[in-house]
GROMACS .gro file of C-alpha atoms in nm:
model
  254
    1MET     CA    1   0.000   0.000   0.000
    2ILE     CA    2   0.286   0.239   0.084
    3GLU     CA    3   0.597   0.216  -0.135
    4LYS     CA    4   0.911   0.392  -0.020
    5LYS     CA    5   1.046   0.583  -0.319
    6SER     CA    6   1.284   0.874  -0.358
    7LEU     CA    7   1.339   1.196  -0.549
    8LEU     CA    8   1.687   1.352  -0.567
    9GLY     CA    9   1.793   1.094  -0.313
   10VAL     CA   10   1.524   1.202  -0.062
   11ARG     CA   11   1.254   0.965   0.058
   12ILE     CA   12   0.901   1.019  -0.065
   13ASP     CA   13   0.623   0.762  -0.073
   14ARG     CA   14   0.401   0.631  -0.347
   15ILE     CA   15   0.066   0.506  -0.223
   16GLU     CA   16  -0.163   0.289  -0.431
   17CYS     CA   17  -0.470   0.330  -0.211
   18SER     CA   18  -0.663   0.615  -0.056
   19LEU     CA   19  -0.484   0.842   0.189
   20GLU     CA   20  -0.722   0.729   0.463
   21GLU     CA   21  -0.638   0.362   0.400
   22ALA     CA   22  -0.265   0.439   0.405
   23ILE     CA   23  -0.290   0.619   0.740
   24ASP     CA   24  -0.517   0.352   0.885
   25SER     CA   25  -0.258   0.086   0.795
   26LEU     CA   26  -0.011   0.266   1.025
   27SER     CA   27  -0.244   0.308   1.321
   28LYS     CA   28  -0.142  -0.010   1.508
   29LYS     CA   29   0.211   0.119   1.581
   30SER     CA   30   0.336   0.402   1.802
   31ASN     CA   31   0.550   0.706   1.721
   32GLN     CA   32   0.452   0.718   1.355
   33LEU     CA   33   0.591   1.036   1.195
   34ILE     CA   34   0.374   1.167   0.910
   35LEU     CA   35   0.493   1.461   0.704
   36THR     CA   36   0.477   1.640   0.374
   37LEU     CA   37   0.770   1.773   0.172
   38ASP     CA   38   0.753   2.066  -0.067
   39VAL     CA   39   1.033   2.163  -0.309
   40TYR     CA   40   1.210   2.389  -0.057
   41GLN     CA   41   1.195   2.131   0.222
   42LEU     CA   42   1.312   1.853  -0.008
   43LEU     CA   43   1.621   2.055  -0.103
   44LYS     CA   44   1.692   2.122   0.267
   45VAL     CA   45   1.669   1.752   0.343
   46LYS     CA   46   1.887   1.663   0.044
   47HIS     CA   47   2.176   1.869   0.179
   48ASN     CA   48   2.141   1.770   0.547
   49LYS     CA   49   2.249   1.418   0.642
   50LYS     CA   50   2.063   1.417   0.975
   51LEU     CA   51   1.739   1.546   0.826
   52LYS     CA   52   1.762   1.283   0.553
   53GLU     CA   53   1.799   1.010   0.814
   54ILE     CA   54   1.491   1.132   1.001
   55VAL     CA   55   1.284   1.154   0.682
   56ASN     CA   56   1.400   0.808   0.571
   57ASN     CA   57   1.274   0.662   0.900
   58ALA     CA   58   0.934   0.837   0.894
   59ALA     CA   59   0.613   0.637   0.862
   60LEU     CA   60   0.472   0.834   0.569
   61VAL     CA   61   0.629   1.105   0.350
   62ILE     CA   62   0.391   1.271   0.104
   63PRO     CA   63   0.514   1.504  -0.174
   64ALA     CA   64   0.336   1.835  -0.118
   65SER     CA   65   0.385   1.986  -0.461
   66PRO     CA   66   0.258   1.914  -0.814
   67THR     CA   67   0.609   2.014  -0.928
   68MET     CA   68   0.755   1.722  -0.732
   69ALA     CA   69   0.496   1.487  -0.879
   70SER     CA   70   0.586   1.607  -1.230
   71ALA     CA   71   0.957   1.560  -1.157
   72TYR     CA   72   0.897   1.208  -1.026
   73LYS     CA   73   0.699   1.121  -1.338
   74PHE     CA   74   0.970   1.272  -1.559
   75ILE     CA   75   1.233   1.045  -1.402
   76ASN     CA   76   1.031   0.727  -1.342
   77LYS     CA   77   0.745   0.756  -1.595
   78LYS     CA   78   0.499   0.686  -1.314
   79ASN     CA   79   0.244   0.900  -1.134
   80ILE     CA   80   0.275   0.966  -0.761
   81PHE     CA   81   0.013   1.090  -0.517
   82ASN     CA   82   0.077   1.446  -0.400
   83LYS     CA   83  -0.114   1.673  -0.165
   84LYS     CA   84  -0.024   2.028  -0.058
   85ASP     CA   85   0.042   2.071   0.313
   86LEU     CA   86  -0.277   2.268   0.386
   87LEU     CA   87  -0.496   2.019   0.200
   88PHE     CA   88  -0.309   1.726   0.353
   89PHE     CA   89  -0.362   1.868   0.702
   90SER     CA   90  -0.732   1.910   0.626
   91ASN     CA   91  -0.752   1.547   0.512
   92ILE     CA   92  -0.572   1.430   0.827
   93LEU     CA   93  -0.815   1.620   1.050
   94SER     CA   94  -1.114   1.484   0.859
   95PHE     CA   95  -0.974   1.134   0.907
   96ALA     CA   96  -0.918   1.205   1.277
   97GLU     CA   97  -1.275   1.332   1.315
   98HIS     CA   98  -1.418   1.029   1.135
   99LYS     CA   99  -1.222   0.800   1.368
  100LYS     CA  100  -1.309   1.018   1.673
  101MET     CA  101  -0.941   1.055   1.755
  102SER     CA  102  -0.782   1.270   2.023
  103LEU     CA  103  -0.540   1.552   1.947
  104PHE     CA  104  -0.267   1.745   2.129
  105ILE     CA  105  -0.066   2.052   2.022
  106PHE     CA  106   0.296   2.104   2.122
  107GLY     CA  107   0.513   2.394   2.009
  108ASP     CA  108   0.688   2.726   2.062
  109GLU     CA  109   0.412   2.988   2.050
  110GLU     CA  110   0.165   2.937   2.332
  111LYS     CA  111  -0.011   3.268   2.265
  112TYR     CA  112  -0.170   3.114   1.955
  113PHE     CA  113  -0.281   2.785   2.112
  114PHE     CA  114  -0.620   2.911   2.231
  115THR     CA  115  -0.716   3.054   1.890
  116ILE     CA  116  -0.603   2.736   1.715
  117THR     CA  117  -0.787   2.498   1.946
  118GLU     CA  118  -1.109   2.701   1.934
  119LYS     CA  119  -1.109   2.695   1.553
  120LEU     CA  120  -1.037   2.323   1.552
  121LYS     CA  121  -1.326   2.260   1.791
  122LYS     CA  122  -1.558   2.459   1.567
  123ILE     CA  123  -1.460   2.293   1.239
  124TYR     CA  124  -1.395   1.940   1.370
  125PRO     CA  125  -1.623   1.898   1.674
  126ARG     CA  126  -1.579   1.521   1.698
  127ILE     CA  127  -1.203   1.545   1.752
  128HIS     CA  128  -1.122   1.528   2.122
  129ILE     CA  129  -0.869   1.806   2.185
  130LEU     CA  130  -0.673   1.707   2.496
  131GLY     CA  131  -0.481   2.032   2.530
  132SER     CA  132  -0.158   2.204   2.435
  133TYR     CA  133   0.187   2.263   2.581
  134GLN     CA  134   0.469   2.507   2.510
  135LYS     CA  135   0.822   2.377   2.465
  136THR     CA  136   1.069   2.475   2.737
  137LYS     CA  137   1.446   2.443   2.776
  138ASP     CA  138   1.403   2.328   3.138
  139THR     CA  139   1.480   1.955   3.117
  140ASN     CA  140   1.313   1.874   3.451
  141VAL     CA  141   0.989   2.039   3.341
  142MET     CA  142   1.004   1.863   3.004
  143ASP     CA  143   1.061   1.523   3.167
  144LYS     CA  144   0.738   1.572   3.362
  145ALA     CA  145   0.567   1.685   3.044
  146PHE     CA  146   0.675   1.365   2.865
  147GLU     CA  147   0.520   1.161   3.146
  148GLY     CA  148   0.200   1.361   3.097
  149PHE     CA  149   0.199   1.301   2.722
  150LYS     CA  150   0.215   0.927   2.784
  151LYS     CA  151  -0.071   0.940   3.035
  152ILE     CA  152  -0.314   1.136   2.821
  153ASP     CA  153  -0.200   0.934   2.515
  154PRO     CA  154  -0.324   1.153   2.225
  155ASN     CA  155  -0.380   0.976   1.894
  156LEU     CA  156  -0.250   1.274   1.696
  157PHE     CA  157   0.038   1.485   1.830
  158LEU     CA  158   0.082   1.809   1.632
  159ILE     CA  159   0.428   1.968   1.645
  160TYR     CA  160   0.390   2.344   1.596
  161MET     CA  161   0.749   2.438   1.512
  162ASN     CA  162   0.949   2.514   1.199
  163PHE     CA  163   1.005   2.215   0.972
  164LYS     CA  164   1.371   2.152   1.054
  165LYS     CA  165   1.328   2.219   1.426
  166SER     CA  166   1.023   1.993   1.454
  167LEU     CA  167   1.201   1.697   1.293
  168PHE     CA  168   1.507   1.737   1.514
  169TRP     CA  169   1.285   1.764   1.824
  170PHE     CA  170   1.095   1.448   1.734
  171HIS     CA  171   1.414   1.254   1.661
  172LYS     CA  172   1.575   1.364   1.987
  173ASN     CA  173   1.274   1.281   2.204
  174LYS     CA  174   1.104   0.990   2.027
  175ASP     CA  175   1.225   0.739   2.287
  176LYS     CA  176   1.046   0.941   2.559
  177LEU     CA  177   0.719   0.939   2.365
  178ASN     CA  178   0.469   0.663   2.309
  179ASN     CA  179   0.185   0.822   2.115
  180ARG     CA  180   0.040   0.712   1.783
  181PHE     CA  181   0.087   0.979   1.514
  182PHE     CA  182   0.321   1.279   1.509
  183MET     CA  183   0.289   1.551   1.249
  184PRO     CA  184   0.488   1.874   1.192
  185THR     CA  185   0.226   2.141   1.115
  186LYS     CA  186   0.380   2.489   1.117
  187LYS     CA  187   0.214   2.648   0.812
  188PRO     CA  188  -0.134   2.494   0.856
  189LEU     CA  189  -0.152   2.598   1.221
  190ASP     CA  190  -0.021   2.946   1.134
  191ALA     CA  191  -0.325   2.974   0.909
  192PHE     CA  192  -0.557   2.860   1.191
  193ALA     CA  193  -0.390   3.111   1.424
  194GLY     CA  194  -0.444   3.394   1.174
  195LYS     CA  195  -0.068   3.457   1.148
  196ILE     CA  196  -0.072   3.412   0.771
  197LYS     CA  197  -0.335   3.469   0.506
  198ILE     CA  198  -0.407   3.183   0.269
  199PRO     CA  199  -0.617   3.166  -0.047
  200GLU     CA  200  -0.942   2.973  -0.062
  201LEU     CA  201  -0.909   2.596  -0.078
  202ALA     CA  202  -1.052   2.592  -0.430
  203ILE     CA  203  -0.762   2.811  -0.547
  204ILE     CA  204  -0.508   2.585  -0.376
  205GLU     CA  205  -0.667   2.274  -0.525
  206ALA     CA  206  -0.646   2.432  -0.872
  207ASN     CA  207  -0.276   2.516  -0.814
  208ARG     CA  208  -0.341   2.888  -0.871
  209GLU     CA  209  -0.223   3.028  -0.538
  210LYS     CA  210   0.111   3.156  -0.675
  211TRP     CA  211  -0.047   3.487  -0.782
  212PHE     CA  212  -0.207   3.523  -0.440
  213TYR     CA  213   0.131   3.503  -0.264
  214LEU     CA  214   0.305   3.715  -0.528
  215ARG     CA  215   0.057   4.000  -0.478
  216ARG     CA  216   0.121   3.990  -0.105
  217ASN     CA  217   0.500   3.986  -0.141
  218LEU     CA  218   0.671   4.073  -0.470
  219PHE     CA  219   0.995   3.914  -0.349
  220ASN     CA  220   0.826   3.576  -0.395
  221VAL     CA  221   0.913   3.611  -0.764
  222PHE     CA  222   1.271   3.515  -0.675
  223ARG     CA  223   1.149   3.171  -0.572
  224ILE     CA  224   1.163   3.083  -0.940
  225PHE     CA  225   1.538   3.037  -0.899
  226VAL     CA  226   1.476   2.763  -0.643
  227TYR     CA  227   1.256   2.584  -0.897
  228ILE     CA  228   1.515   2.629  -1.171
  229TRP     CA  229   1.778   2.473  -0.943
  230PHE     CA  230   1.537   2.191  -0.853
  231TRP     CA  231   1.467   2.106  -1.217
  232LEU     CA  232   1.838   2.120  -1.301
  233LEU     CA  233   1.902   1.858  -1.032
  234VAL     CA  234   1.611   1.650  -1.161
  235ILE     CA  235   1.749   1.656  -1.518
  236ILE     CA  236   2.093   1.553  -1.388
  237GLU     CA  237   1.934   1.265  -1.195
  238LYS     CA  238   1.745   1.159  -1.506
  239LEU     CA  239   2.064   1.156  -1.715
  240PHE     CA  240   2.261   0.961  -1.456
  241SER     CA  241   1.981   0.710  -1.401
  242LYS     CA  242   1.983   0.640  -1.777
  243LYS     CA  243   2.360   0.586  -1.767
  244GLU     CA  244   2.325   0.345  -1.473
  245ILE     CA  245   2.059   0.146  -1.660
  246ALA     CA  246   2.277   0.132  -1.971
  247THR     CA  247   2.581   0.022  -1.768
  248THR     CA  248   2.380  -0.247  -1.592
  249GLY     CA  249   2.245  -0.370  -1.922
  250ASN     CA  250   2.591  -0.394  -2.075
  251SER     CA  251   2.727  -0.578  -1.771
  252THR     CA  252   2.447  -0.831  -1.792
  253ASN     CA  253   2.521  -0.907  -2.155
  254LEU     CA  254   2.889  -0.984  -2.093
   0.00000   0.00000   0.00000
C-alpha cells in the first residue's frame, strides 16, 4: 500500500490506495511520523544528512507539490500521489474526526494555542482536543511533560514548530514518547492562528495560489530560482539514471 520511493535521493512515498487507508494501515504502531515535503523542504533535506535520516525513518512522506509529482513522473514515468500541506492537514483532520481521535498541540508559540484549538473545535467537533503545551528548555519540566503526554496518550500529536526544528525535536525525544501519530504542522496551524493569510481551498486545489502570494510579497518572484535549481538537479538525476541502466544492461550481456 505504501511504497518507499525517492526523489533527488530524498525519501518520498508512493501510495496505491486512498490516503485514509494508508494512514489507517499505520495506526497499530506508536511514534509514527507523518509529514509532507515541498520543493524547498526537499532541497533542505537533500543537503542535510541528519534530516535525511529522520525523513527516511518516517512512517509516511507525502510530496506536497505538483512540481515534485511532475519531476517524479519525468524520471520514473509513473504518477505519484501528491497533496499540498494545507490540504493534507485538512484530510488528516477529517480522518481524525471520522475516527473520533484525540489531538494534542505542542510547540513554541503558546499565545496562539487558544485561537487554534477554538477553531479546531468549531470545524472538527468530533475530535477530542486534549490540550496544548509550550516547549521549554528546562529539562526537569520537560521530563514531567513527557510523562503527561504518555498518560493522556493523544492519537495525533501536532508539532507546531518550523520544519527543521520539529524533525530534530521528534528525533531527539522519540524514545520518551509513546503516542500514535506525530505531524509537523507549522504552516497549517499558522493559518488557523491567523498569522498568515491563505487563499481559498478551491484556489489551492487548482494550483493557482502563486499569484495570491506574489501580490502579497513581490519578493516571492525570486522563488523561481529555487525551482530552476530543482529542475536542473532532476534533469541531472534523469541523465545519470539512464547511464546506470545502460551500464547495468551492458554488464548483464557480458
